[in-house]
Coordinates of C-alpha atoms and ligand atoms in Angstrom, one line a residue:
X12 CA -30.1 -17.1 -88.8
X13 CA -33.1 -18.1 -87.0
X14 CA -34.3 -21.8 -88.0
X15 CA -38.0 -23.3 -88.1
X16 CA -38.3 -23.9 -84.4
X17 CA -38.2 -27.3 -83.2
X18 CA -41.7 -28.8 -82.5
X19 CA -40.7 -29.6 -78.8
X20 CA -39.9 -25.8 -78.5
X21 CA -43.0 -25.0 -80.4
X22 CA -45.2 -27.2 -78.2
X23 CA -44.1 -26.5 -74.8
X24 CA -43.9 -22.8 -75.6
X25 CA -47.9 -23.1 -77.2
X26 CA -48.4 -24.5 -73.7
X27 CA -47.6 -21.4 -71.7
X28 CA -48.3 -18.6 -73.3
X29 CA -49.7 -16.4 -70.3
X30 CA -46.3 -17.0 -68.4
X31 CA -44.7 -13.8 -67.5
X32 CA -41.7 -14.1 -65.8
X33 CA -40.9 -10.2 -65.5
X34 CA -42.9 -10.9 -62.3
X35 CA -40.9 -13.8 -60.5
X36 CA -42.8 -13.8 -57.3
X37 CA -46.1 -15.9 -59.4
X38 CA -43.3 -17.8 -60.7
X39 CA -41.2 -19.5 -59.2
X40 CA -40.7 -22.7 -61.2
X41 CA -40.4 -21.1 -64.4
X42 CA -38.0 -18.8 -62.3
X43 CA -35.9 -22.4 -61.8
X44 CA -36.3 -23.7 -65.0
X45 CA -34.7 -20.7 -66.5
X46 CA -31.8 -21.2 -64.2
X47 CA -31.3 -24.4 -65.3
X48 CA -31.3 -23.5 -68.5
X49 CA -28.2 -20.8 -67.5
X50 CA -26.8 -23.4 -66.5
X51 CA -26.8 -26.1 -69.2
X52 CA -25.6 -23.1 -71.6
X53 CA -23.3 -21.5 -68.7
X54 CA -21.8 -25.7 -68.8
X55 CA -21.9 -25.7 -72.5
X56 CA -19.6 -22.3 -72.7
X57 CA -17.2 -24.0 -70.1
X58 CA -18.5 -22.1 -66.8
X59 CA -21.8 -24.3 -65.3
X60 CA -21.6 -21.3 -62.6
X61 CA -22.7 -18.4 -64.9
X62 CA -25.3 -16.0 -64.6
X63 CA -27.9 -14.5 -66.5
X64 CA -30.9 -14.7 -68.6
X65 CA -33.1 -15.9 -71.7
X66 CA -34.1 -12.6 -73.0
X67 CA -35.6 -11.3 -76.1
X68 CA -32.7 -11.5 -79.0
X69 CA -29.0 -10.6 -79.3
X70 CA -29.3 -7.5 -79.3
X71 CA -30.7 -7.3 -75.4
X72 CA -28.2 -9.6 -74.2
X73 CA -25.4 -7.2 -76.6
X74 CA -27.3 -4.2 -74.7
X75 CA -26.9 -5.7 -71.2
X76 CA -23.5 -6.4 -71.9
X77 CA -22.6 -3.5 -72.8
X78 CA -24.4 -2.1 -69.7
X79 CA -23.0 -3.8 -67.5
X80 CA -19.5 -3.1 -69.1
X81 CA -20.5 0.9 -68.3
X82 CA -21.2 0.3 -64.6
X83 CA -18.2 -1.3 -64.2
X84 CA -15.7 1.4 -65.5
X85 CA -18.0 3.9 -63.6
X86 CA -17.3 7.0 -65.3
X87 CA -13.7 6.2 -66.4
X88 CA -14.5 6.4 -70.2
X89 CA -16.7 5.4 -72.3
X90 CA -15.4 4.0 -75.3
X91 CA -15.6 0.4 -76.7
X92 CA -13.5 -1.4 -79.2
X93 CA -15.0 -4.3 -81.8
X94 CA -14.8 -5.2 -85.3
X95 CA -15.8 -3.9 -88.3
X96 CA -18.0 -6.9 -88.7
X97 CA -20.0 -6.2 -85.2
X98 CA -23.6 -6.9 -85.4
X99 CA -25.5 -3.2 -85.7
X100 CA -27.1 -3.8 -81.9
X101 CA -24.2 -2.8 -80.9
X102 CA -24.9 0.7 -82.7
X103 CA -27.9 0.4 -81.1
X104 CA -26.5 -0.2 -77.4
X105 CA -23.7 2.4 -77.8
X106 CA -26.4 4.9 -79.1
X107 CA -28.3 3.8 -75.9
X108 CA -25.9 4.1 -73.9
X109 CA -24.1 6.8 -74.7
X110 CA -20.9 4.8 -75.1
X111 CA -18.9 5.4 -78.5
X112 CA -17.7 2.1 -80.8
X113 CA -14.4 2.5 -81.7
X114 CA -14.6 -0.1 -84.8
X115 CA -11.3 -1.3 -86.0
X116 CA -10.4 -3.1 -89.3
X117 CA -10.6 -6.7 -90.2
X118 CA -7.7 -9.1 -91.0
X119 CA -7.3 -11.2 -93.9
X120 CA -9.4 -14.1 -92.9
X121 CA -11.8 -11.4 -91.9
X122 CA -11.2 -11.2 -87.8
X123 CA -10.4 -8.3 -85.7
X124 CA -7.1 -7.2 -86.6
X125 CA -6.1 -7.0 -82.7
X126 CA -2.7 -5.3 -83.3
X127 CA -5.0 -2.2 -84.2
X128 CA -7.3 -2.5 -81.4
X129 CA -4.0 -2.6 -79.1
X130 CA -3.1 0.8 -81.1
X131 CA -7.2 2.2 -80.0
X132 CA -6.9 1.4 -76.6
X133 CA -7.3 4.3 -74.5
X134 CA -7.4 5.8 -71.1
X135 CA -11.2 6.3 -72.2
X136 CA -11.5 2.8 -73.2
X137 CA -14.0 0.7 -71.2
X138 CA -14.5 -2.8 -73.4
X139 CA -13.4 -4.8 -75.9
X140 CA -16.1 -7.2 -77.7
X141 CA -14.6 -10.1 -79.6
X142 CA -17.4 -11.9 -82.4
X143 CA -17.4 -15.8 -82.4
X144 CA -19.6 -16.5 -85.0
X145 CA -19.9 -12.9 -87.4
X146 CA -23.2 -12.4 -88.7
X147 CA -21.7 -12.0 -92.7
X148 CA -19.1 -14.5 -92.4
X149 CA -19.5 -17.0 -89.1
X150 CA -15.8 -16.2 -88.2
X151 CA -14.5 -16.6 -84.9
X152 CA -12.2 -13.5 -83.5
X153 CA -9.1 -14.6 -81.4
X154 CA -11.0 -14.3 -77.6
X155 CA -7.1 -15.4 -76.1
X156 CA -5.8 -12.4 -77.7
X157 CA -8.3 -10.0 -76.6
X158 CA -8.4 -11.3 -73.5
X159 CA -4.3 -11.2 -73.3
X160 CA -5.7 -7.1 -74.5
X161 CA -8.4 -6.6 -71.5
X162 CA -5.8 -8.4 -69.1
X163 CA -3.3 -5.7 -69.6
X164 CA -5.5 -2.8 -69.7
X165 CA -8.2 -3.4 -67.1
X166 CA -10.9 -3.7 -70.0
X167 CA -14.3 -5.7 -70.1
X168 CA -14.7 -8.2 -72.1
X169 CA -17.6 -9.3 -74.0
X170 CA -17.7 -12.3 -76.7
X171 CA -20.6 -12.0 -78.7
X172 CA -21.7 -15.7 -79.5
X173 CA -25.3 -15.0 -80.9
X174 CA -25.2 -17.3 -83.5
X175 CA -21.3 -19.5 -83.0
X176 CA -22.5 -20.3 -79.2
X177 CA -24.7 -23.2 -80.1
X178 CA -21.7 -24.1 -83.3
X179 CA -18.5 -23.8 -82.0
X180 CA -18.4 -26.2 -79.0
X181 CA -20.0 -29.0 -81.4
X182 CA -17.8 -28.4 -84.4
X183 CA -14.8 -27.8 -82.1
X184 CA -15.7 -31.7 -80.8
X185 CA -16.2 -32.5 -84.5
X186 CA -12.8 -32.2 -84.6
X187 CA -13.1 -28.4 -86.6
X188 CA -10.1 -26.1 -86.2
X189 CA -12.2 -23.4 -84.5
X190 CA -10.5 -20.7 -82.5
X191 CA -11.3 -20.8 -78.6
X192 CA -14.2 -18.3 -77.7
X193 CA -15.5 -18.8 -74.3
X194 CA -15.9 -18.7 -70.6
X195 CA -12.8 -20.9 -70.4
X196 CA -10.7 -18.2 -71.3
X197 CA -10.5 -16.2 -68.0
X198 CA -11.4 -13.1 -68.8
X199 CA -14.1 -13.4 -70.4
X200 CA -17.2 -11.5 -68.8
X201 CA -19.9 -12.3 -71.0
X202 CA -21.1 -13.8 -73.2
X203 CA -24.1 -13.9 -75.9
X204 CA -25.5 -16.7 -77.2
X205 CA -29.2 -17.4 -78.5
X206 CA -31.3 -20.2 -78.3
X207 CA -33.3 -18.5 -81.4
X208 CA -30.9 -19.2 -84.1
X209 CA -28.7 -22.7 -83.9
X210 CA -30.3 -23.2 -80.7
X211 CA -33.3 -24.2 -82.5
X212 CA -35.6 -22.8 -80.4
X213 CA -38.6 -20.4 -80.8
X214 CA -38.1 -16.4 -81.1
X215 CA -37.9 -14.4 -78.7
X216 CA -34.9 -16.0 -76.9
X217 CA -31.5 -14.6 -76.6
X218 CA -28.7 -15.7 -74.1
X219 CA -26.6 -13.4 -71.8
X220 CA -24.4 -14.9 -69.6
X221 CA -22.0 -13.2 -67.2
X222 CA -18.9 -15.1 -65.2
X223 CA -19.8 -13.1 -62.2
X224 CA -22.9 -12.5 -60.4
X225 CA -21.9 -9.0 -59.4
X226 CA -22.1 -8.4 -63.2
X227 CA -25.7 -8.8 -63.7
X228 CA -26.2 -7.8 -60.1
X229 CA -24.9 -4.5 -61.1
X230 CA -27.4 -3.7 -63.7
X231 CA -30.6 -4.7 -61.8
X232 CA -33.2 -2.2 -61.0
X233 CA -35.0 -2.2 -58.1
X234 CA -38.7 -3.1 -58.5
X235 CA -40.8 -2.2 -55.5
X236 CA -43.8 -3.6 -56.3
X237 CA -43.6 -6.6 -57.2
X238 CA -42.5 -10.7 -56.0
X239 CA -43.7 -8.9 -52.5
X240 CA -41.2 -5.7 -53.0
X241 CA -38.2 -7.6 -52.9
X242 CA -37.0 -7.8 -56.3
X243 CA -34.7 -6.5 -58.9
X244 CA -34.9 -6.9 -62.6
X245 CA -31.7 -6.7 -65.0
X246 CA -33.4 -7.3 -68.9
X247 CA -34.5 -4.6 -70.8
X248 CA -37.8 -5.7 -71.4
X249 CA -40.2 -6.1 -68.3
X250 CA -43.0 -8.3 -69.2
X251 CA -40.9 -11.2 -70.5
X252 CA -42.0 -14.0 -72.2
X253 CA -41.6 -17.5 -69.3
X254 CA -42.8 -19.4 -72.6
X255 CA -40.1 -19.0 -74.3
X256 CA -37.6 -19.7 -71.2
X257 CA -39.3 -23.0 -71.0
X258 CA -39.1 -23.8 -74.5
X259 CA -35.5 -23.1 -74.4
X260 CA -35.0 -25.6 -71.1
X261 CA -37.3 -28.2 -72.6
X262 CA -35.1 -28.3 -75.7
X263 CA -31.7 -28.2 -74.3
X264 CA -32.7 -31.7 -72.4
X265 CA -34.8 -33.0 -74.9
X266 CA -31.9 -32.2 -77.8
X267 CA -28.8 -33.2 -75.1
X268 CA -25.5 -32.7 -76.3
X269 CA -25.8 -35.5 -78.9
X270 CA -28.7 -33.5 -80.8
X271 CA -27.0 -30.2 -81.2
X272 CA -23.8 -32.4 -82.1
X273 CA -25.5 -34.2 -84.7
X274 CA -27.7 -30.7 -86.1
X275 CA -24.2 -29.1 -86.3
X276 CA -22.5 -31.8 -88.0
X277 CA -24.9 -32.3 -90.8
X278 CA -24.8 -28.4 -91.3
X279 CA -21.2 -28.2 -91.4
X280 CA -21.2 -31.3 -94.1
X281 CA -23.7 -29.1 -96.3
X282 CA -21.3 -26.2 -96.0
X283 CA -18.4 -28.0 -97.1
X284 CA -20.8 -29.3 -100.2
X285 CA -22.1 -25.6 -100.9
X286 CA -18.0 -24.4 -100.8
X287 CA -17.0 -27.1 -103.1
X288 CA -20.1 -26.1 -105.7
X289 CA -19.2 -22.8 -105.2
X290 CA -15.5 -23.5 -105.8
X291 CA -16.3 -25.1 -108.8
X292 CA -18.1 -21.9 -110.4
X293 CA -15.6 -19.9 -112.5
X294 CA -17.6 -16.5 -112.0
X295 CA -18.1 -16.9 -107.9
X296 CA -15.6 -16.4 -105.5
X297 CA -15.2 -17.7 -101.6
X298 CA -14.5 -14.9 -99.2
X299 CA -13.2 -17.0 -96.8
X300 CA -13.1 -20.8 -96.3
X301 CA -16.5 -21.3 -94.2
X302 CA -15.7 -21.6 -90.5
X303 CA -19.2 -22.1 -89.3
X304 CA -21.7 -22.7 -91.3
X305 CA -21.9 -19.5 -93.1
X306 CA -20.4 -19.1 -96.6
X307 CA -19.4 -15.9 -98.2
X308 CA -19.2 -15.6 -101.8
X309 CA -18.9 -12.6 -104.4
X310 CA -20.0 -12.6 -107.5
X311 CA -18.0 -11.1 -110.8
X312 CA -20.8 -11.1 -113.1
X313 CA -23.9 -10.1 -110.7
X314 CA -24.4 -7.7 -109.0
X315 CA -25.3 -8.5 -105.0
X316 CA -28.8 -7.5 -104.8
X317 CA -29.7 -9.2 -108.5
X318 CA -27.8 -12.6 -107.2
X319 CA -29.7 -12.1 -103.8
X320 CA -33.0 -11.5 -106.2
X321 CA -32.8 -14.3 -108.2
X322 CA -31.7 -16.9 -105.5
X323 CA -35.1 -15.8 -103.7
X324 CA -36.8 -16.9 -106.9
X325 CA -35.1 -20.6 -106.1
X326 CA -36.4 -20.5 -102.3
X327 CA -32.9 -19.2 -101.0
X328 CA -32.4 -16.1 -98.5
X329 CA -29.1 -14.6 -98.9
X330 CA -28.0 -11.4 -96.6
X331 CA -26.0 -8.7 -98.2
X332 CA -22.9 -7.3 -96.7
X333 CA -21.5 -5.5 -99.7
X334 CA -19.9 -2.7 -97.2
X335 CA -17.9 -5.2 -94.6
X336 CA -17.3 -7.3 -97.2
X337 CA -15.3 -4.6 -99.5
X338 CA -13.1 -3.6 -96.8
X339 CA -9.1 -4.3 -97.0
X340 CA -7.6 -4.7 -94.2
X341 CA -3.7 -2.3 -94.3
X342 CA -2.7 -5.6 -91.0
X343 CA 0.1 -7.3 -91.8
X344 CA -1.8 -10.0 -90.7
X345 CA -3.6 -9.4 -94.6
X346 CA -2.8 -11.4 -97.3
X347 CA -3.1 -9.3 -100.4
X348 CA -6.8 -9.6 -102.0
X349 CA -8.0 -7.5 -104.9
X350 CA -11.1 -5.5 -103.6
X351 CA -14.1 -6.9 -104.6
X352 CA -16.6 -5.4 -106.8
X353 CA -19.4 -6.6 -105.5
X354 CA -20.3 -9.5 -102.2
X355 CA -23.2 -11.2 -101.5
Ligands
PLP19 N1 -25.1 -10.8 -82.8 C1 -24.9 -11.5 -83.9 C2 -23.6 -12.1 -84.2 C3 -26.0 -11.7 -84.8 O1 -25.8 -12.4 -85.9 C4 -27.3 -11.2 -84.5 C5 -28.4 -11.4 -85.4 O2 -28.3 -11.9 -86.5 C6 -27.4 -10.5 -83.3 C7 -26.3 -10.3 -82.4 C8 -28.7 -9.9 -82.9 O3 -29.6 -10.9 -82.6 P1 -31.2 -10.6 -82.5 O4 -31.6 -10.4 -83.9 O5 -31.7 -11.9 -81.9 O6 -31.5 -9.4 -81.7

């Protein structure tokens, strides 16, 4: 997921490593800067106008998310619907939170089956979270649909866009059939998207971007001694690194548009080459024609964890997903798959 870090990002970040901006009053450029890069990612997911953060990771923007989904229902319920292919911070926020995940099942081409989140929804219900970009296969959940779900019901919604945030808008200009994901489907609340994996930047830095400001405004906690005692802070983490937010902006305008475009384009060619090679070998099956550049594959004659083993041995790092991967989907959406013995 997360790449060597570009040596622009690994520069400027080297350069300010004391930079804390959990304490904005010292610093109020870096303070800018970060908005500026909210904005250039708020722009890129079709909303210049959104707020938010560079935090840690994922999983903080998936916890603030998720937060801010909770203060927003007040205490009218407290359950959330997402995939069976969610990222595990959001076991970690729900746990957190005391909010319970209501996971449904996956369709044939391995998205939220949304005809059984419609059957989930309840008067307890609080938020749906639609995936562009699943960590085991890079597939893109249909955001309209949910939103269509969330419009009906009064429902949050949150897209998480970790990794497909800094893919999908490139391949969808590539000219890739990618489903829409993102702030310019209205109701879409948040979103997730992090600089540390296609972004290219260094770790720690996450994305979480809300349409409204009353959204993030609604998590902040008062911080009386600091910035002259008129702050309020919404991220998880206080100390909070203003290296990394400036290694994010410096990237985003060093990289432009063009750079991501042309990053995403050669990854996208060297997934189609890895699915054609993989195509080609009798005892190695595609889960799913890539949509991103991720690519799932079984095997018949290894098991996972001696195919993950032995690729190691040949430089590669594969991630094992054996238990969302054997999953069968009853949707009529399915198309009728033998379950797999074993997924890598
Ligand atoms: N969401 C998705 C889709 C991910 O793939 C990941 C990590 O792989 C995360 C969230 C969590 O991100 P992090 O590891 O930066 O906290």
């Amino acid at each position: 997921m997360c790449t060597t870090p570009h040596p622009v990002a690994q520069d400027v970040f080297s350069r300010y490593l004391e930079k804390n901006v959990g304490d904005p009053g010292l610093l109020p450029g870096t303070i800018a800067r970060e908005a500026e890069a909210i904005q250039e990612l708020g722009a890129l997911l079709s909303h210049p106008a959104a707020f938010g953060y560079i935090v840690s990771g994922g999983t903080e923007a998936n916890i603030l998310a998720l937060w801010a989904a909770k203060e927003r229902a007040k205490k009218n319920g407290r359950e959330v619907i997402v995939s069976e292919a969610a990222h595990f911070s959001f076991d970690k926020a729900a746990r957190l939170l005391d909010l319970e995940l209501i996971k449904v099942p996956l369709t044939g081409d391995y998205t939220i089956d949304t005809r059984a989140a419609r059957a989930r929804i309840t008067s307890r219900t609080i938020a749906l979270i639609g995936i562009a970009g699943s960590t085991p296969l890079g597939t893109v959940d249909p955001v309209t649909e949910l939103a269509a779900l969330a419009s009906e019901h009064d429902l949050y919604l949150h897209v998480d866009a970790a990794f497909g945030g800094f893919v999908i808008p490139f391949a969808r200009e590539l000219g890739r059939r990618v489903a829409a994901f993102d702030f310019s489907i209205p109701k879409v609340d948040s979103i997730t998207i992090d600089p540390h994996k296609m972004g290219m930047s260094v770790i720690p830095s996450g994305g979480i971007l809300f349409r409204d400001r009353k959204l993030a405004e609604s998590i902040k906690v008062p911080v009386p001694y600091l910035a002259g005692g008129e702050t309020a802070l919404a991220t998880i983490v206080g100390t909070r690194s203003g290296a990394s937010v400036l290694a994010v902006w410096a990237l985003i305008r060093h990289l432009g548009r063009e750079g991501y475009r042309a990053t995403v384009r050669q990854c996208l060619e060297l997934t189609d080459y890895l699915r054609d090679r993989i195509r080609a070998v009798p005892s190695l099956t595609l889960l799913t024609d890539p949509v991103l550049n991720i690519v799932g594959v079984a095997s018949t004659l290894v098991p996972p964890e001696e195919l993950a083993r032995r690729l190691r041995a040949y430089g590669w790092a594969v991630s094992l997903f054996s238990t969302c991967l054997l999953y069968t989907s009853p949707s009529p959406r399915d198309r009728t798959r033998s379950r797999m013995p074993s997924s890598a």
